């Protein structure tokens, strides 16, 4: 099955109408199967529009409709005869004698079905069949059942269909209980099939359609056996919503993510004294609510810290060897995966930010330390579980001591903390400098840049030294990973223009270096995509 996901109902209708036009251009005497319901209305509007503009000539085609209520007067404004007349037949130039519909007035419904099958055969079979899909997975009026009738037949409508179609009637009791419909086999004899679905109510039916099984309990799943089916959906009918959780030291951000966009974001503050159990409880409650409302079926969690066979141990020790994924998966009944937060951020940038299109990418987050996210062939590379600890590659033998217990780690020279330390030291050593003046009531990551803007040589000197360390570490990583792109993230990356150019110039290998784009949202997005 071919899938086309469109951003709106209009685009879906446009696409399907264009495919019908192509069919008619290729074979002006095509036999086309039409459907009723609210889904194809947009296609019919578009076809009428094409006809008005002389872009479409339907005079040669023969049409067959999928179904009709039974019994019903063909003149009733609830009949599909009326629907087709209003929405299509009166607006384009299909010859009246080539329009075929099942008659809701037929005295002998079985004979009517036989006649219809014969007519389709005599017309040479259907070239292109348009289908909608019921929220219960029906196609035509082939309702979910233990077995399905192959050919055109009289059928009883399911209560779900009566409920769904009651919107076209004054009340539910007026919806006909029976209908005549092409059978699955009749539909399958079509050379080409286009199925359209829009809106949230079709989400489950479309999920079934793309699941691994085929069942008469969801008749559309049988389309997997047809050789030429195109499914055209809007985001609402197709999208999978997943939940991304980005655990930070001060807060936990939770987002419902669809099509690489955060559609809802909630923040849980991590208050002092909060226990692991309390935080998991709060996260689970938010996820349960989002799961219910968005039918989310996957959760990803980005955690700063170590993830190994013993579980998650976060940097702030809020989680200690905690089987976070197992606990939440059990509580919520969906799959939950935990991953290092820097890796999640890299995945988020690669899917929807500055890394779009790069299959091999390194994201370097400069902050208190240096975090790394490695994407290889479009996937996170996590080694045995904790790859990407790039802040701890040794760049100065016997250098400054690091919190990890080693000496000379890269983050001791190229993180924002290191930059602040270097700034403070230079201000102290050169008390008459502009830098010292800028730094007099405290140094942060911006102090050095402010002093440079004021033309301070001392600041420029510190900056050159800092950029040298940054470039040195990146050179090592490029030699190992050979990425297509390097993204720099973290607060300092806001100094974009001041950093990127000198950094690229100082690196001895040529790799595009850019700043990350998604800021705080990359972690949520990446976690949701795990
Ligand atoms: P709808 O119906 O287009 O009105 O949603 C489709 C169907 O039931 O097949």
CSV table of C-alpha atoms in Angstrom, one decimal, residues 11 25 27 39 57 66 68 149 157 199 207 263 273 320-321 337 343 349 386 408-409 456 471 479 482 500 517:
chain,number,residue,atom,x,y,z
A,11,UNK,CA,-4.7,18.9,0.1
A,25,UNK,CA,-6.4,11.6,-19.3
A,27,UNK,CA,-7.9,6.4,-20.4
A,39,UNK,CA,-14.9,12.2,2.9
A,57,UNK,CA,-13.6,16.0,-19.5
A,66,UNK,CA,-20.1,1.6,-4.0
A,68,UNK,CA,-26.9,2.6,-1.4
A,149,UNK,CA,-19.7,-11.6,1.5
A,157,UNK,CA,-25.6,-1.9,9.0
A,199,UNK,CA,-10.1,13.4,11.0
A,207,UNK,CA,-3.9,2.2,12.6
A,263,UNK,CA,1.1,19.9,20.3
A,273,UNK,CA,13.0,17.1,48.7
A,320,UNK,CA,19.1,6.0,41.5
A,321,UNK,CA,19.3,2.8,39.5
A,337,UNK,CA,12.2,3.9,26.4
A,343,UNK,CA,21.2,12.0,22.5
A,349,UNK,CA,17.4,18.5,16.0
A,386,UNK,CA,26.4,5.6,27.5
A,408,UNK,CA,42.5,17.2,31.5
A,409,UNK,CA,39.0,16.4,30.3
A,456,UNK,CA,39.0,44.4,24.9
A,471,UNK,CA,38.3,23.2,18.0
A,479,UNK,CA,38.5,12.1,13.1
A,482,UNK,CA,33.4,11.7,10.3
A,500,UNK,CA,30.7,29.6,14.6
A,517,UNK,CA,17.7,25.6,16.5
